[in-house]
Structure formats: structure tokens, C-alpha cells
Amino acid sequence: MAENTIYHGGTIVALDDASTVLTGDVLVQDGVIRAIGGPFDSPESSGAARVDCTDALVVPGFVQAHVHLSQALFRGLAEEADLLRWLERKIWPFEAAHTAESLRASARLGLAEMIRTGTTTVCDMGAMRHAEVLAHTVEESGVRAVVSRLLMDQGHAVPPALVERASKSLQDAQALARRFDGADGGRLRFALAPRFVLSCSGDLLRQVAAASKENGWLVHTHLNESKNEIAATEKALGRGTVAYFDELGLLSERFIAAHGVWFIDWERACLAARKSSITHCPSANFKLGSGLCDTKALVDGGVTVGLGADGLPCNNRADAFEEMRLAGLLSRLLHGEQALSSERILRMATIEGARALGFAGRTGSIEVGKRADLVVVDHTGTGGTLLEGTSVYDALVYQLSAAHVRAVCVDGRLLYRNGELLFADETEILAQAQVERVALMRRARV
């Protein structure tokens, strides 16, 4: 691909502070958005490659602020259970059975699906064993990402292979961070990922808080996902997780937690005061029967909220369009005419997710000077055409789907175009996933 690219003739949905929507071009040079508007025919743009965006929306790439790439290989193997039984009976045994090869195959499978469906930034929960393989695989794909080191040092029914001393976890995390935090010109960031409160000792969590503060690393975890989890936490600790995390110094602008289904008002206020963020994962919450997250209450309370598909065993899809639609419908169910607007939902999937991950200065909106993380969404055909009077925000949240994605780029590099993955051979990814799935099931004996 040429060094310079013009995304030509689309309707640009910028998601900037002014909510700019215009028809025109986006000029990309060296991975950076240099101009918006056009058409661009200046000497500066001569010789540039062109991506045809006629009859299409050009939107910021979607940010999935909570995913489990290590679990993509488990899709369809952990159905019909609530959270704690789902972890104990299926997910932990499968994770314990991973090899470096199966972890790489799982990550490539998940990334391929996410890129195809318009995701350009992910915050991955990482792994304990072979975490460096997972991070390398993410780096090679070209996506923007937070790569993480998963941490667990206790827990009921946790396989021995997934329990390790806090000192070893932090030592390994430091090595991973040295290699990947800020890699490729800032395309990657690093996070410590204590899985959730019941799988981590107070000593481990205190060390995580200290390391995050000292090094500027994110803390990526799960929080208040199910009633059973909350009951077990209160029984073990005598208080809720938010209060406990706050005592340990974990809550800060570097803290991002998935789910947040069950909060009381004080907990929302505490998260807002600490500038912490929540990732809403509606499909996973529905499938595990965890509950209905009130994102409007969080947003109205000043909490930054992003979106994520979570893991494929508790969702079965890695599709940002699906999460936007469900998030919008759920808000309507809870709040009727006072529900979050379609534009707000789209912002959760783009600039708000980027803000939660510390990437808002680079991505999440289409603005001059930001990196060119773009998705071209076709709006033709019986299901896609935007008839007169249709809001582009309503169309993106409720009407259009992943099937309408025409092109995806990160840092100006096309990763998907017109049905073809460009970062890897899709046939090879699927073939390797089949081989590793069979071997993993044999090892796990689940």
C-alpha cells in the first residue's frame, strides 16, 4: 500500500467534541490523519492510494475495552452456566490446558473475527502461562491494544497451573511490560490483570496497586459481575469489592473493570471520584444470566464507560455492532425515553473506550493529528440503505451490522478490505484453530 492514502467520498462520522458529520475525504499520511474534508487533489496527496468510501460511513475504529483472546478457542464449549460454575467447571480447566501453540491459535482466531467486524483497539485480559506469546500475537496482528499479565494466587477450584506466588507474577509482569509497554510507537500499552477479587489475595492486590502507581500501568479486572460473586465476596471480606479495592489503593484513572452489573449509588460515586472506568459487556451479562448493567446511571454519575464483547465462550461473537445494539436496547428497557442516545452508545464503542484505556489522544475519533484507525461501513442494499431522515448514529447502533464493514485500518495500515483479511491468511488461522482445539480438549479432559 502507498505511504499516503485518501479515504474518498464517504460520510465521515467523526465523534469529535463537535459531533461533526460531513461528506468528504480523509487524508492519511504516515499513519496519521492529516486533513479532513476535501476532495483532496493537491500535490501533497498526489500518488496516494485511494479507498473508495462512496455510499459508506467512515467511522473511528471500534474499541473493545474487555476481551479474552485466550478463550476464543473455547467457543461453544461452556454453555448454560452462571459465572462461578462456568469458571470452575469449564473455563479454568481449559485455560490450564493451554500450550504456547494453542494460545497463539486462539488469539489469532479472536483477532481475525474482531478485525473483520470493525474493531481496531482491544484491551485483552492476557494469560498467566505463555503471556508473552499472546502479546507477540497481538503485536503481529497490527491492532492497537492493551496487553496484560493475568494474575491469580488463590481461589476455590482453581487448577494448580493457574495459581502462582504474587512475587513471581509481578516479576514476570515487569519483564512483559519492558518489552511491550509503549511498543511500536505507542500502539501497545500494558496492564496488570488481577482476575477478580476472589482469585487474588490482599497481598497480591496491594502489590498490583503499588506497581501500577509506580509505572503508570493499567489495572484490568472484573468487578461486581454476578450476585453470587458479590455474596461470596461479602462473606469472605465483610464488605463489597469497590470498598475493598479503594482501601487497597487500586482505584485510579488507571483502573478499568469489566461488567459492573451490580452497583449501589455509593460505589458508582466512588468510581467516578477515583476516575476509574467500566467496560459494559451486555452479551456476556445476558448469556451468563448475570444481570442488567445500568450504564446510564454510571454515565450520569460521571463514570467513563466503554464496551466489550468479553470472551467467546460467554458471548459466542466478538462483534462490536452486536454490543452497541444490545447496550442501546438495554438502556431503553431500563429508562425508556430517558435512555442513552445512539450517539452516546457509539461514543462508548469508540472515544469513551479509548479514554478508558489511555488512548484518547491517539484514537477513538476522526480528527487531524490522531492516528488513522478507521472503519468503512457500507450503507447500500435493502438492509443497509439510510433512507431520508435516518440518523447516522441510529443507523450504526440499530440498523447496520458487521456484514456491512468494507474496510478496516489501524495506524493507516489496511488490515481488512472487501471481504479479505490482510494481516494474515484466514484459511491458515482456521485450520490451526481446528488442530489446536482438538488437542486442547484432549488435554483438558472436560
Short mmCIF file of C-alpha atoms in Angstrom, two decimals, residues 148-357:
data_model
loop_
_atom_site.label_atom_id
_atom_site.label_comp_id
_atom_site.label_asym_id
_atom_site.label_seq_id
_atom_site.Cartn_x
_atom_site.Cartn_y
_atom_site.Cartn_z
CA SER A 148 -1.97 -7.82 30.04
CA ARG A 149 -0.44 -10.24 32.51
CA LEU A 150 -3.19 -12.31 34.18
CA LEU A 151 -2.75 -12.70 37.94
CA MET A 152 -4.26 -15.29 40.33
CA ASP A 153 -2.82 -16.57 43.60
CA GLN A 154 -5.84 -18.21 45.27
CA GLY A 155 -9.41 -19.34 44.69
CA HIS A 156 -11.86 -22.20 45.10
CA ALA A 157 -11.48 -24.95 42.47
CA VAL A 158 -8.73 -23.09 40.60
CA PRO A 159 -6.38 -25.59 38.90
CA PRO A 160 -2.83 -25.60 40.33
CA ALA A 161 -1.45 -24.46 36.96
CA LEU A 162 -3.34 -21.17 37.34
CA VAL A 163 -2.18 -20.33 40.87
CA GLU A 164 1.21 -18.71 41.45
CA ARG A 165 3.01 -16.63 44.02
CA ALA A 166 2.49 -12.88 43.85
CA SER A 167 6.25 -12.30 43.65
CA LYS A 168 6.57 -14.48 40.54
CA SER A 169 3.55 -12.85 38.90
CA LEU A 170 4.95 -9.35 39.36
CA GLN A 171 8.43 -10.37 38.23
CA ASP A 172 7.03 -11.84 35.01
CA ALA A 173 4.80 -8.81 34.55
CA GLN A 174 7.77 -6.44 34.74
CA ALA A 175 9.58 -8.38 32.02
CA LEU A 176 6.47 -8.31 29.80
CA ALA A 177 5.98 -4.60 30.39
CA ARG A 178 9.58 -3.80 29.49
CA ARG A 179 9.05 -5.47 26.14
CA PHE A 180 5.55 -4.31 25.22
CA ASP A 181 4.50 -1.17 27.12
CA GLY A 182 4.77 1.62 24.55
CA ALA A 183 5.89 -0.73 21.78
CA ASP A 184 5.58 0.21 18.10
CA GLY A 185 5.45 3.92 18.73
CA GLY A 186 2.83 3.63 21.46
CA ARG A 187 0.46 1.26 19.64
CA LEU A 188 0.63 -1.10 22.64
CA ARG A 189 0.12 -0.47 26.35
CA PHE A 190 0.50 -2.85 29.29
CA ALA A 191 -1.86 -3.76 32.13
CA LEU A 192 -1.72 -5.87 35.23
CA ALA A 193 -4.79 -8.10 35.26
CA PRO A 194 -5.77 -9.47 38.68
CA ARG A 195 -8.62 -11.69 37.53
CA PHE A 196 -11.22 -10.79 40.14
CA VAL A 197 -11.38 -10.29 43.87
CA LEU A 198 -11.98 -13.95 44.83
CA SER A 199 -8.91 -15.17 42.93
CA CYS A 200 -6.46 -12.64 44.36
CA SER A 201 -5.06 -12.22 47.87
CA GLY A 202 -4.86 -8.86 49.56
CA ASP A 203 -1.08 -9.04 49.34
CA LEU A 204 -1.18 -9.51 45.57
CA LEU A 205 -3.66 -6.67 45.12
CA ARG A 206 -1.58 -4.29 47.23
CA GLN A 207 1.46 -5.07 45.10
CA VAL A 208 -0.58 -4.51 41.94
CA ALA A 209 -1.71 -1.10 43.22
CA ALA A 210 1.86 -0.10 44.03
CA ALA A 211 3.25 -1.31 40.69
CA SER A 212 0.51 0.47 38.77
CA LYS A 213 1.19 3.75 40.56
CA GLU A 214 4.96 3.49 40.16
CA ASN A 215 4.99 2.50 36.48
CA GLY A 216 1.77 4.00 35.11
CA TRP A 217 0.43 0.57 34.13
CA LEU A 218 -3.29 0.00 33.80
CA VAL A 219 -5.12 -2.36 36.14
CA HIS A 220 -7.60 -4.54 34.24
CA THR A 221 -10.00 -6.74 36.21
CA HIS A 222 -13.61 -7.95 36.65
CA LEU A 223 -15.94 -6.25 39.10
CA ASN A 224 -19.43 -6.86 40.52
CA GLU A 225 -20.41 -9.19 37.69
CA SER A 226 -22.89 -11.54 39.41
CA LYS A 227 -24.92 -11.73 42.60
CA ASN A 228 -23.21 -14.99 43.60
CA GLU A 229 -19.81 -13.34 43.24
CA ILE A 230 -20.90 -10.40 45.39
CA ALA A 231 -22.34 -12.66 48.08
CA ALA A 232 -19.14 -14.72 48.20
CA THR A 233 -17.03 -11.55 48.38
CA GLU A 234 -19.03 -10.04 51.21
CA LYS A 235 -18.86 -13.34 53.11
CA ALA A 236 -15.08 -13.56 52.66
CA LEU A 237 -14.20 -9.88 53.21
CA GLY A 238 -17.08 -8.43 55.17
CA ARG A 239 -17.57 -5.68 52.58
CA GLY A 240 -18.05 -5.11 48.89
CA THR A 241 -15.31 -5.22 46.27
CA VAL A 242 -15.37 -1.49 45.44
CA ALA A 243 -14.78 -0.53 49.07
CA TYR A 244 -12.08 -3.20 49.39
CA PHE A 245 -10.29 -2.11 46.21
CA ASP A 246 -10.44 1.51 47.33
CA GLU A 247 -8.84 0.62 50.68
CA LEU A 248 -6.02 -1.13 48.83
CA GLY A 249 -5.38 1.86 46.57
CA LEU A 250 -6.38 0.08 43.35
CA LEU A 251 -8.94 2.61 42.16
CA SER A 252 -7.50 5.39 40.00
CA GLU A 253 -7.63 6.75 36.46
CA ARG A 254 -5.57 3.66 35.50
CA PHE A 255 -8.26 1.23 36.71
CA ILE A 256 -10.63 -0.38 34.21
CA ALA A 257 -13.03 -3.15 35.20
CA ALA A 258 -15.39 -5.29 33.16
CA HIS A 259 -19.11 -5.61 33.86
CA GLY A 260 -20.16 -3.53 36.89
CA VAL A 261 -23.61 -5.08 36.77
CA TRP A 262 -24.44 -4.72 40.45
CA PHE A 263 -23.51 -1.35 41.95
CA ILE A 264 -25.08 0.71 44.68
CA ASP A 265 -25.04 4.50 44.40
CA TRP A 266 -22.04 4.90 46.73
CA GLU A 267 -19.96 2.54 44.59
CA ARG A 268 -20.72 4.48 41.41
CA ALA A 269 -19.79 7.71 43.16
CA CYS A 270 -16.54 6.20 44.41
CA LEU A 271 -15.56 5.02 40.92
CA ALA A 272 -16.34 8.45 39.50
CA ALA A 273 -14.34 10.22 42.21
CA ARG A 274 -11.33 7.98 41.50
CA LYS A 275 -11.76 8.49 37.72
CA SER A 276 -11.99 4.72 37.22
CA SER A 277 -13.69 3.15 34.19
CA ILE A 278 -16.15 0.34 33.50
CA THR A 279 -16.49 -1.82 30.38
CA HIS A 280 -20.08 -2.82 29.63
CA CYS A 281 -20.37 -6.35 28.16
CA PRO A 282 -24.10 -6.84 27.53
CA SER A 283 -23.97 -10.12 25.58
CA ALA A 284 -21.86 -11.83 28.23
CA ASN A 285 -24.05 -10.48 31.04
CA PHE A 286 -27.15 -11.83 29.33
CA LYS A 287 -25.67 -15.22 28.40
CA LEU A 288 -24.32 -15.95 31.88
CA GLY A 289 -27.52 -14.62 33.44
CA SER A 290 -25.50 -12.11 35.44
CA GLY A 291 -27.94 -9.20 35.24
CA LEU A 292 -28.62 -5.85 33.60
CA CYS A 293 -25.92 -3.19 33.88
CA ASP A 294 -27.36 0.31 34.23
CA THR A 295 -24.91 2.21 32.04
CA LYS A 296 -26.99 5.39 32.19
CA ALA A 297 -26.59 5.52 35.96
CA LEU A 298 -22.83 5.14 35.51
CA VAL A 299 -22.59 7.77 32.77
CA ASP A 300 -24.85 10.21 34.60
CA GLY A 301 -22.70 9.69 37.69
CA GLY A 302 -19.53 10.65 35.83
CA VAL A 303 -18.02 7.21 35.23
CA THR A 304 -16.30 6.57 31.88
CA VAL A 305 -17.97 3.57 30.22
CA GLY A 306 -16.66 1.55 27.27
CA LEU A 307 -17.94 -1.57 25.52
CA GLY A 308 -16.52 -5.05 25.03
CA ALA A 309 -17.56 -8.49 23.79
CA ASP A 310 -15.77 -10.27 26.67
CA GLY A 311 -14.75 -13.87 25.84
CA LEU A 312 -16.19 -16.03 23.10
CA PRO A 313 -17.39 -18.79 25.48
CA CYS A 314 -19.71 -16.31 27.23
CA ASN A 315 -20.75 -14.48 24.09
CA ASN A 316 -20.00 -16.64 21.02
CA ARG A 317 -19.42 -13.49 18.95
CA ALA A 318 -16.72 -10.82 19.02
CA ASP A 319 -18.84 -8.21 17.28
CA ALA A 320 -18.87 -4.56 18.38
CA PHE A 321 -22.04 -3.89 16.40
CA GLU A 322 -23.85 -6.52 18.46
CA GLU A 323 -22.64 -4.99 21.72
CA MET A 324 -23.71 -1.50 20.66
CA ARG A 325 -27.18 -2.69 19.70
CA LEU A 326 -27.69 -4.63 22.92
CA ALA A 327 -26.34 -1.76 25.02
CA GLY A 328 -28.83 0.58 23.39
CA LEU A 329 -31.76 -1.80 23.76
CA LEU A 330 -30.93 -2.47 27.40
CA SER A 331 -30.79 1.24 28.18
CA ARG A 332 -34.19 1.64 26.51
CA LEU A 333 -35.56 -1.23 28.59
CA LEU A 334 -34.36 0.33 31.83
CA HIS A 335 -35.02 4.01 31.09
CA GLY A 336 -37.50 4.33 28.24
CA GLU A 337 -37.41 7.79 26.68
CA GLN A 338 -34.61 8.82 29.06
CA ALA A 339 -32.28 6.10 27.74
CA LEU A 340 -28.78 6.79 26.48
CA SER A 341 -28.81 8.17 22.94
CA SER A 342 -27.44 6.29 19.97
CA GLU A 343 -24.61 8.81 19.73
CA ARG A 344 -23.67 8.12 23.36
CA ILE A 345 -23.68 4.36 22.71
CA LEU A 346 -21.45 4.86 19.66
CA ARG A 347 -19.12 7.02 21.75
CA MET A 348 -18.88 4.22 24.32
CA ALA A 349 -17.69 1.95 21.49
CA THR A 350 -15.10 4.48 20.28
CA ILE A 351 -13.81 7.57 22.08
CA GLU A 352 -15.00 6.63 25.59
CA GLY A 353 -13.37 3.21 25.32
CA ALA A 354 -10.20 4.88 24.08
CA ARG A 355 -10.34 7.29 27.02
CA ALA A 356 -10.66 4.41 29.48
CA LEU A 357 -7.54 2.78 28.02
#
